[in-house]
Amino acid sequence: EADIYQTPRYLVIGTGKKITLECSQTMGHDKMYWYQQDPGMELHLIHYSYGVNSTEKGDLSSESTVSRIRTEHFPLTLESARPSHTSQYLCASSEGGGYTFGSGTRLTVV
Amino acid sequence: GENVEQHPSTLSVQEGDSAVIKCTYSDSASNYFPWYKQELGKGPQLIIDIRSNVGEKKDQRIAVTLNKTAKHFSLHITETQPEDSAVYFCAAKLMNYGGATNKLIFGTGTLLAVQP
């Protein structure tokens, strides 16, 4: 049973469009994360947050931005999408131990 | 910082055989080692984890072993079934209780294919 939700599951958009990928969790976790996953399988951390009004950049440089205004919500925004942003985006949350992942958003920029 | 290496990157076994995936970590302070299974079109799901105060943990057909001296840990799947086919990730972190927050460091993943 999923306690962390990502929408949309699939998104195809044109170059230059602004998009927001949604991530919400109902577990009250303080810590939330965004990963980018390419076909090579590896998980690349692009953003994380340890609580409301706290956001940090991850290990992989990304042109996306995030916000954390509410504990349960951690949206990711691309101001101007490019084909190089085509990827799978995974959101996760935790309360100190392992992570709970959402099902991901498959983004294709044409 | 922590670095986790995972091998092999792909593994093909016959149904009913065993599968073993190995990971090594660099930070001897790490004390929490989870394993995740990612099926096609889904996010990774935690399947088993182990803490540094035990050497082995089992859950039905899956088991994880930890060698703190050598800084490596392994996932063992016995009597593999086609539904075990997925990508598996190992991870490591130092889990502080009430202290600083550390992130999970993931391995690069293993694509397991179980041939019927």
PDB file of C-alpha atoms in Angstrom:
ATOM      1  CA  GLU A   1       0.000   0.000   0.000  1.00  0.00           C
ATOM      2  CA  ALA A   2       1.557   3.254  -1.162  1.00  0.00           C
ATOM      3  CA  ASP A   3       1.881   5.996   1.436  1.00  0.00           C
ATOM      4  CA  ILE A   4       3.818   8.241  -0.898  1.00  0.00           C
ATOM      5  CA  TYR A   5       2.204   9.423  -4.087  1.00  0.00           C
ATOM      6  CA  GLN A   6       3.672  10.854  -7.235  1.00  0.00           C
ATOM      7  CA  THR A   7       1.731  12.493 -10.020  1.00  0.00           C
ATOM      8  CA  PRO A   8       1.634  12.305 -12.915  1.00  0.00           C
ATOM      9  CA  ARG A   9       2.908   8.775 -13.602  1.00  0.00           C
ATOM     10  CA  TYR A  10       3.748   9.653 -17.198  1.00  0.00           C
ATOM     11  CA  LEU A  11       4.247  13.046 -18.816  1.00  0.00           C
ATOM     12  CA  VAL A  12       5.176  14.031 -22.366  1.00  0.00           C
ATOM     13  CA  ILE A  13       5.735  17.740 -22.887  1.00  0.00           C
ATOM     14  CA  GLY A  14       7.321  20.080 -25.378  1.00  0.00           C
ATOM     15  CA  THR A  15      10.645  21.843 -24.993  1.00  0.00           C
ATOM     16  CA  GLY A  16      10.482  25.103 -23.060  1.00  0.00           C
ATOM     17  CA  LYS A  17       7.413  24.222 -21.016  1.00  0.00           C
ATOM     18  CA  LYS A  18       7.304  24.699 -17.253  1.00  0.00           C
ATOM     19  CA  ILE A  19       6.345  21.592 -15.305  1.00  0.00           C
ATOM     20  CA  THR A  20       5.851  20.568 -11.706  1.00  0.00           C
ATOM     21  CA  LEU A  21       6.128  16.976 -10.539  1.00  0.00           C
ATOM     22  CA  GLU A  22       4.074  16.345  -7.437  1.00  0.00           C
ATOM     23  CA  CYS A  23       5.078  14.234  -4.441  1.00  0.00           C
ATOM     24  CA  SER A  24       3.002  13.777  -1.302  1.00  0.00           C
ATOM     25  CA  GLN A  25       3.369  11.470   1.673  1.00  0.00           C
ATOM     26  CA  THR A  26       0.936  10.655   4.468  1.00  0.00           C
ATOM     27  CA  MET A  27       3.437   9.246   6.956  1.00  0.00           C
ATOM     28  CA  GLY A  28       4.478  12.520   8.573  1.00  0.00           C
ATOM     29  CA  HIS A  29       8.107  11.958   7.590  1.00  0.00           C
ATOM     30  CA  ASP A  30      10.398  14.960   7.980  1.00  0.00           C
ATOM     31  CA  LYS A  31      12.920  13.824   5.368  1.00  0.00           C
ATOM     32  CA  MET A  32      12.109  13.756   1.672  1.00  0.00           C
ATOM     33  CA  TYR A  33      14.237  13.159  -1.416  1.00  0.00           C
ATOM     34  CA  TRP A  34      14.142  13.415  -5.202  1.00  0.00           C
ATOM     35  CA  TYR A  35      16.122  10.999  -7.339  1.00  0.00           C
ATOM     36  CA  GLN A  36      16.701  10.911 -11.078  1.00  0.00           C
ATOM     37  CA  GLN A  37      17.011   7.452 -12.564  1.00  0.00           C
ATOM     38  CA  ASP A  38      18.265   6.893 -16.078  1.00  0.00           C
ATOM     39  CA  PRO A  39      17.989   3.661 -18.086  1.00  0.00           C
ATOM     40  CA  GLY A  40      21.387   2.711 -16.642  1.00  0.00           C
ATOM     41  CA  MET A  41      19.502   2.048 -13.386  1.00  0.00           C
ATOM     42  CA  GLU A  42      21.609   4.200 -11.074  1.00  0.00           C
ATOM     43  CA  LEU A  43      19.784   6.432  -8.604  1.00  0.00           C
ATOM     44  CA  HIS A  44      21.085  10.004  -8.598  1.00  0.00           C
ATOM     45  CA  LEU A  45      20.082  12.254  -5.696  1.00  0.00           C
ATOM     46  CA  ILE A  46      19.106  15.688  -7.034  1.00  0.00           C
ATOM     47  CA  HIS A  47      17.335  17.324  -4.048  1.00  0.00           C
ATOM     48  CA  TYR A  48      16.490  16.618  -0.447  1.00  0.00           C
ATOM     49  CA  SER A  49      14.739  18.211   2.496  1.00  0.00           C
ATOM     50  CA  TYR A  50      14.977  17.571   6.214  1.00  0.00           C
ATOM     51  CA  GLY A  51      11.854  19.496   7.091  1.00  0.00           C
ATOM     52  CA  VAL A  52       9.605  22.430   6.295  1.00  0.00           C
ATOM     53  CA  ASN A  53      11.492  25.330   4.672  1.00  0.00           C
ATOM     54  CA  SER A  54      14.623  23.185   4.361  1.00  0.00           C
ATOM     55  CA  THR A  55      15.897  22.197   0.911  1.00  0.00           C
ATOM     56  CA  GLU A  56      19.330  21.146  -0.297  1.00  0.00           C
ATOM     57  CA  LYS A  57      20.869  20.203  -3.617  1.00  0.00           C
ATOM     58  CA  GLY A  58      21.927  16.619  -4.053  1.00  0.00           C
ATOM     59  CA  ASP A  59      24.950  14.963  -5.554  1.00  0.00           C
ATOM     60  CA  LEU A  60      23.843  15.346  -9.183  1.00  0.00           C
ATOM     61  CA  SER A  61      23.537  18.846 -10.530  1.00  0.00           C
ATOM     62  CA  SER A  62      20.010  19.544 -11.700  1.00  0.00           C
ATOM     63  CA  GLU A  63      18.282  22.528 -13.265  1.00  0.00           C
ATOM     64  CA  SER A  64      15.160  21.708 -11.297  1.00  0.00           C
ATOM     65  CA  THR A  65      14.066  23.404  -8.080  1.00  0.00           C
ATOM     66  CA  VAL A  66      12.071  22.160  -5.095  1.00  0.00           C
ATOM     67  CA  SER A  67      10.053  23.620  -2.253  1.00  0.00           C
ATOM     68  CA  ARG A  68       8.900  22.324   1.135  1.00  0.00           C
ATOM     69  CA  ILE A  69       6.137  24.493   2.477  1.00  0.00           C
ATOM     70  CA  ARG A  70       4.252  21.622   4.086  1.00  0.00           C
ATOM     71  CA  THR A  71       5.628  18.457   5.681  1.00  0.00           C
ATOM     72  CA  GLU A  72       3.657  16.175   3.392  1.00  0.00           C
ATOM     73  CA  HIS A  73       4.377  17.901   0.092  1.00  0.00           C
ATOM     74  CA  PHE A  74       7.673  18.143  -1.838  1.00  0.00           C
ATOM     75  CA  PRO A  75       7.101  19.281  -5.443  1.00  0.00           C
ATOM     76  CA  LEU A  76       9.839  19.477  -8.073  1.00  0.00           C
ATOM     77  CA  THR A  77       9.713  22.169 -10.773  1.00  0.00           C
ATOM     78  CA  LEU A  78      11.439  22.561 -14.115  1.00  0.00           C
ATOM     79  CA  GLU A  79      11.109  26.142 -15.345  1.00  0.00           C
ATOM     80  CA  SER A  80      11.983  25.320 -18.964  1.00  0.00           C
ATOM     81  CA  ALA A  81      12.052  21.659 -19.895  1.00  0.00           C
ATOM     82  CA  ARG A  82      14.642  20.339 -22.349  1.00  0.00           C
ATOM     83  CA  PRO A  83      15.104  16.917 -23.983  1.00  0.00           C
ATOM     84  CA  SER A  84      18.064  16.321 -21.622  1.00  0.00           C
ATOM     85  CA  HIS A  85      15.538  16.315 -18.751  1.00  0.00           C
ATOM     86  CA  THR A  86      13.933  13.169 -20.115  1.00  0.00           C
ATOM     87  CA  SER A  87      14.199  10.640 -17.305  1.00  0.00           C
ATOM     88  CA  GLN A  88      12.442   8.784 -14.497  1.00  0.00           C
ATOM     89  CA  TYR A  89      12.003  10.906 -11.349  1.00  0.00           C
ATOM     90  CA  LEU A  90      11.533   9.141  -8.005  1.00  0.00           C
ATOM     91  CA  CYS A  91      10.439  10.739  -4.747  1.00  0.00           C
ATOM     92  CA  ALA A  92      11.157   9.168  -1.353  1.00  0.00           C
ATOM     93  CA  SER A  93      10.649   9.915   2.319  1.00  0.00           C
ATOM     94  CA  SER A  94      12.090   8.603   5.562  1.00  0.00           C
ATOM     95  CA  GLU A  95      12.056   9.034   9.295  1.00  0.00           C
ATOM     96  CA  GLY A  96      15.689   8.130   9.988  1.00  0.00           C
ATOM     97  CA  GLY A  97      15.959   4.598   8.616  1.00  0.00           C
ATOM     98  CA  GLY A  98      15.116   3.203   5.223  1.00  0.00           C
ATOM     99  CA  TYR A  99      13.339   5.129   2.527  1.00  0.00           C
ATOM    100  CA  THR A 100       9.817   4.714   1.182  1.00  0.00           C
ATOM    101  CA  PHE A 101       9.692   5.435  -2.540  1.00  0.00           C
ATOM    102  CA  GLY A 102       6.851   6.574  -4.733  1.00  0.00           C
ATOM    103  CA  SER A 103       6.103   4.892  -8.055  1.00  0.00           C
ATOM    104  CA  GLY A 104       7.900   7.572 -10.009  1.00  0.00           C
ATOM    105  CA  THR A 105       7.143   9.976 -12.843  1.00  0.00           C
ATOM    106  CA  ARG A 106       8.387   9.077 -16.315  1.00  0.00           C
ATOM    107  CA  LEU A 107       9.097  12.413 -18.020  1.00  0.00           C
ATOM    108  CA  THR A 108       9.674  12.728 -21.745  1.00  0.00           C
ATOM    109  CA  VAL A 109      10.546  16.112 -23.241  1.00  0.00           C
ATOM    110  CA  VAL A 110      10.151  16.325 -26.996  1.00  0.00           C
TER     111      VAL A 110
ATOM    112  CA  GLY B   1      32.007  10.127   2.646  1.00  0.00           C
ATOM    113  CA  GLU B   2      30.427   6.744   2.136  1.00  0.00           C
ATOM    114  CA  ASN B   3      30.829   4.883  -1.161  1.00  0.00           C
ATOM    115  CA  VAL B   4      28.961   1.674  -2.020  1.00  0.00           C
ATOM    116  CA  GLU B   5      30.001  -0.694  -4.798  1.00  0.00           C
ATOM    117  CA  GLN B   6      27.623  -3.388  -6.052  1.00  0.00           C
ATOM    118  CA  HIS B   7      28.299  -6.484  -8.161  1.00  0.00           C
ATOM    119  CA  PRO B   8      27.329  -7.921 -10.522  1.00  0.00           C
ATOM    120  CA  SER B   9      25.477  -5.372 -12.625  1.00  0.00           C
ATOM    121  CA  THR B  10      23.482  -8.133 -14.324  1.00  0.00           C
ATOM    122  CA  LEU B  11      22.731 -11.661 -13.159  1.00  0.00           C
ATOM    123  CA  SER B  12      20.842 -14.392 -14.963  1.00  0.00           C
ATOM    124  CA  VAL B  13      19.838 -17.583 -13.159  1.00  0.00           C
ATOM    125  CA  GLN B  14      17.586 -20.542 -13.845  1.00  0.00           C
ATOM    126  CA  GLU B  15      14.359 -20.811 -11.906  1.00  0.00           C
ATOM    127  CA  GLY B  16      14.995 -22.679  -8.679  1.00  0.00           C
ATOM    128  CA  ASP B  17      18.663 -21.713  -8.474  1.00  0.00           C
ATOM    129  CA  SER B  18      20.108 -19.319  -5.914  1.00  0.00           C
ATOM    130  CA  ALA B  19      21.187 -15.733  -6.620  1.00  0.00           C
ATOM    131  CA  VAL B  20      23.783 -13.745  -4.706  1.00  0.00           C
ATOM    132  CA  ILE B  21      24.411 -10.001  -5.014  1.00  0.00           C
ATOM    133  CA  LYS B  22      27.369  -8.447  -3.224  1.00  0.00           C
ATOM    134  CA  CYS B  23      28.096  -4.936  -1.979  1.00  0.00           C
ATOM    135  CA  THR B  24      31.072  -3.295  -0.336  1.00  0.00           C
ATOM    136  CA  TYR B  25      31.068  -0.041   1.603  1.00  0.00           C
ATOM    137  CA  SER B  26      33.864   2.313   2.516  1.00  0.00           C
ATOM    138  CA  ASP B  27      32.794   4.006   5.773  1.00  0.00           C
ATOM    139  CA  SER B  28      33.337   1.707   8.729  1.00  0.00           C
ATOM    140  CA  ALA B  29      30.944   3.882  10.767  1.00  0.00           C
ATOM    141  CA  SER B  30      27.943   2.818   8.638  1.00  0.00           C
ATOM    142  CA  ASN B  31      25.547   0.721  10.671  1.00  0.00           C
ATOM    143  CA  TYR B  32      22.401   0.280   8.564  1.00  0.00           C
ATOM    144  CA  PHE B  33      22.229  -1.738   5.330  1.00  0.00           C
ATOM    145  CA  PRO B  34      18.917  -2.048   3.490  1.00  0.00           C
ATOM    146  CA  TRP B  35      18.137  -3.839   0.230  1.00  0.00           C
ATOM    147  CA  TYR B  36      15.567  -2.624  -2.271  1.00  0.00           C
ATOM    148  CA  LYS B  37      13.765  -4.372  -5.121  1.00  0.00           C
ATOM    149  CA  GLN B  38      12.558  -2.342  -8.077  1.00  0.00           C
ATOM    150  CA  GLU B  39      10.103  -3.975 -10.454  1.00  0.00           C
ATOM    151  CA  LEU B  40       9.480  -2.586 -13.909  1.00  0.00           C
ATOM    152  CA  GLY B  41       7.512   0.638 -13.803  1.00  0.00           C
ATOM    153  CA  LYS B  42       7.617   0.918 -10.014  1.00  0.00           C
ATOM    154  CA  GLY B  43       9.691   2.606  -7.361  1.00  0.00           C
ATOM    155  CA  PRO B  44      12.216   0.660  -5.244  1.00  0.00           C
ATOM    156  CA  GLN B  45      10.669  -1.256  -2.346  1.00  0.00           C
ATOM    157  CA  LEU B  46      12.484  -2.211   0.847  1.00  0.00           C
ATOM    158  CA  ILE B  47      12.717  -6.006   1.042  1.00  0.00           C
ATOM    159  CA  ILE B  48      15.117  -6.593   3.915  1.00  0.00           C
ATOM    160  CA  ASP B  49      17.578  -4.664   6.043  1.00  0.00           C
ATOM    161  CA  ILE B  50      20.313  -5.433   8.544  1.00  0.00           C
ATOM    162  CA  ARG B  51      21.994  -3.455  11.262  1.00  0.00           C
ATOM    163  CA  SER B  52      25.629  -3.740  12.222  1.00  0.00           C
ATOM    164  CA  ASN B  53      24.934  -5.565  15.487  1.00  0.00           C
ATOM    165  CA  VAL B  54      23.928  -8.766  13.647  1.00  0.00           C
ATOM    166  CA  GLY B  55      25.712 -10.847  11.041  1.00  0.00           C
ATOM    167  CA  GLU B  56      22.755 -12.405   9.237  1.00  0.00           C
ATOM    168  CA  LYS B  57      19.039 -11.920   8.804  1.00  0.00           C
ATOM    169  CA  LYS B  58      16.521 -14.111   6.980  1.00  0.00           C
ATOM    170  CA  ASP B  59      13.016 -13.608   5.688  1.00  0.00           C
ATOM    171  CA  GLN B  60      11.641 -16.665   3.904  1.00  0.00           C
ATOM    172  CA  ARG B  61      13.647 -17.058   0.676  1.00  0.00           C
ATOM    173  CA  ILE B  62      15.815 -13.979   1.125  1.00  0.00           C
ATOM    174  CA  ALA B  63      18.706 -13.441   3.501  1.00  0.00           C
ATOM    175  CA  VAL B  64      21.324 -10.792   4.039  1.00  0.00           C
ATOM    176  CA  THR B  65      24.774 -11.338   5.522  1.00  0.00           C
ATOM    177  CA  LEU B  66      27.106  -8.669   6.854  1.00  0.00           C
ATOM    178  CA  ASN B  67      30.861  -8.841   7.358  1.00  0.00           C
ATOM    179  CA  LYS B  68      31.862  -5.684   9.242  1.00  0.00           C
ATOM    180  CA  THR B  69      35.550  -6.495   9.193  1.00  0.00           C
ATOM    181  CA  ALA B  70      35.652  -6.782   5.416  1.00  0.00           C
ATOM    182  CA  LYS B  71      32.998  -4.081   5.013  1.00  0.00           C
ATOM    183  CA  HIS B  72      30.798  -6.074   2.717  1.00  0.00           C
ATOM    184  CA  PHE B  73      27.244  -7.369   2.753  1.00  0.00           C
ATOM    185  CA  SER B  74      25.347  -9.692   0.460  1.00  0.00           C
ATOM    186  CA  LEU B  75      21.790 -10.529  -0.560  1.00  0.00           C
ATOM    187  CA  HIS B  76      20.957 -14.191  -1.030  1.00  0.00           C
ATOM    188  CA  ILE B  77      17.803 -15.349  -2.789  1.00  0.00           C
ATOM    189  CA  THR B  78      17.114 -19.079  -2.717  1.00  0.00           C
ATOM    190  CA  GLU B  79      14.730 -21.065  -4.925  1.00  0.00           C
ATOM    191  CA  THR B  80      14.409 -18.172  -7.333  1.00  0.00           C
ATOM    192  CA  GLN B  81      11.130 -17.630  -9.155  1.00  0.00           C
ATOM    193  CA  PRO B  82      10.312 -15.563 -12.261  1.00  0.00           C
ATOM    194  CA  GLU B  83       8.683 -12.928 -10.032  1.00  0.00           C
ATOM    195  CA  ASP B  84      12.083 -12.318  -8.412  1.00  0.00           C
ATOM    196  CA  SER B  85      13.197 -10.751 -11.719  1.00  0.00           C
ATOM    197  CA  ALA B  86      13.842  -7.074 -10.952  1.00  0.00           C
ATOM    198  CA  VAL B  87      16.567  -4.545 -10.225  1.00  0.00           C
ATOM    199  CA  TYR B  88      18.047  -4.845  -6.746  1.00  0.00           C
ATOM    200  CA  PHE B  89      19.829  -2.023  -4.915  1.00  0.00           C
ATOM    201  CA  CYS B  90      21.935  -2.210  -1.801  1.00  0.00           C
ATOM    202  CA  ALA B  91      22.497   0.842   0.397  1.00  0.00           C
ATOM    203  CA  ALA B  92      24.393   1.935   3.484  1.00  0.00           C
ATOM    204  CA  LYS B  93      24.268   4.732   6.015  1.00  0.00           C
ATOM    205  CA  LEU B  94      25.187   5.739   9.515  1.00  0.00           C
ATOM    206  CA  MET B  95      21.941   5.883  11.433  1.00  0.00           C
ATOM    207  CA  ASN B  96      22.146   8.334  14.312  1.00  0.00           C
ATOM    208  CA  TYR B  97      19.492   8.302  16.977  1.00  0.00           C
ATOM    209  CA  GLY B  98      18.813  11.917  17.845  1.00  0.00           C
ATOM    210  CA  GLY B  99      21.998  13.098  16.185  1.00  0.00           C
ATOM    211  CA  ALA B 100      22.982  14.281  12.734  1.00  0.00           C
ATOM    212  CA  THR B 101      21.013  13.161   9.712  1.00  0.00           C
ATOM    213  CA  ASN B 102      22.766  11.062   7.100  1.00  0.00           C
ATOM    214  CA  LYS B 103      21.564  10.028   3.684  1.00  0.00           C
ATOM    215  CA  LEU B 104      21.396   6.510   2.306  1.00  0.00           C
ATOM    216  CA  ILE B 105      24.161   5.818  -0.204  1.00  0.00           C
ATOM    217  CA  PHE B 106      22.959   3.428  -2.892  1.00  0.00           C
ATOM    218  CA  GLY B 107      24.831   0.898  -4.955  1.00  0.00           C
ATOM    219  CA  THR B 108      24.554   1.005  -8.735  1.00  0.00           C
ATOM    220  CA  GLY B 109      21.963  -1.773  -8.977  1.00  0.00           C
ATOM    221  CA  THR B 110      21.820  -5.377 -10.184  1.00  0.00           C
ATOM    222  CA  LEU B 111      19.418  -6.514 -12.879  1.00  0.00           C
ATOM    223  CA  LEU B 112      18.350 -10.038 -11.935  1.00  0.00           C
ATOM    224  CA  ALA B 113      16.696 -12.183 -14.583  1.00  0.00           C
ATOM    225  CA  VAL B 114      15.207 -15.512 -13.533  1.00  0.00           C
ATOM    226  CA  GLN B 115      14.763 -17.773 -16.533  1.00  0.00           C
ATOM    227  CA  PRO B 116      11.770 -20.136 -16.335  1.00  0.00           C
TER     228      PRO B 116
END
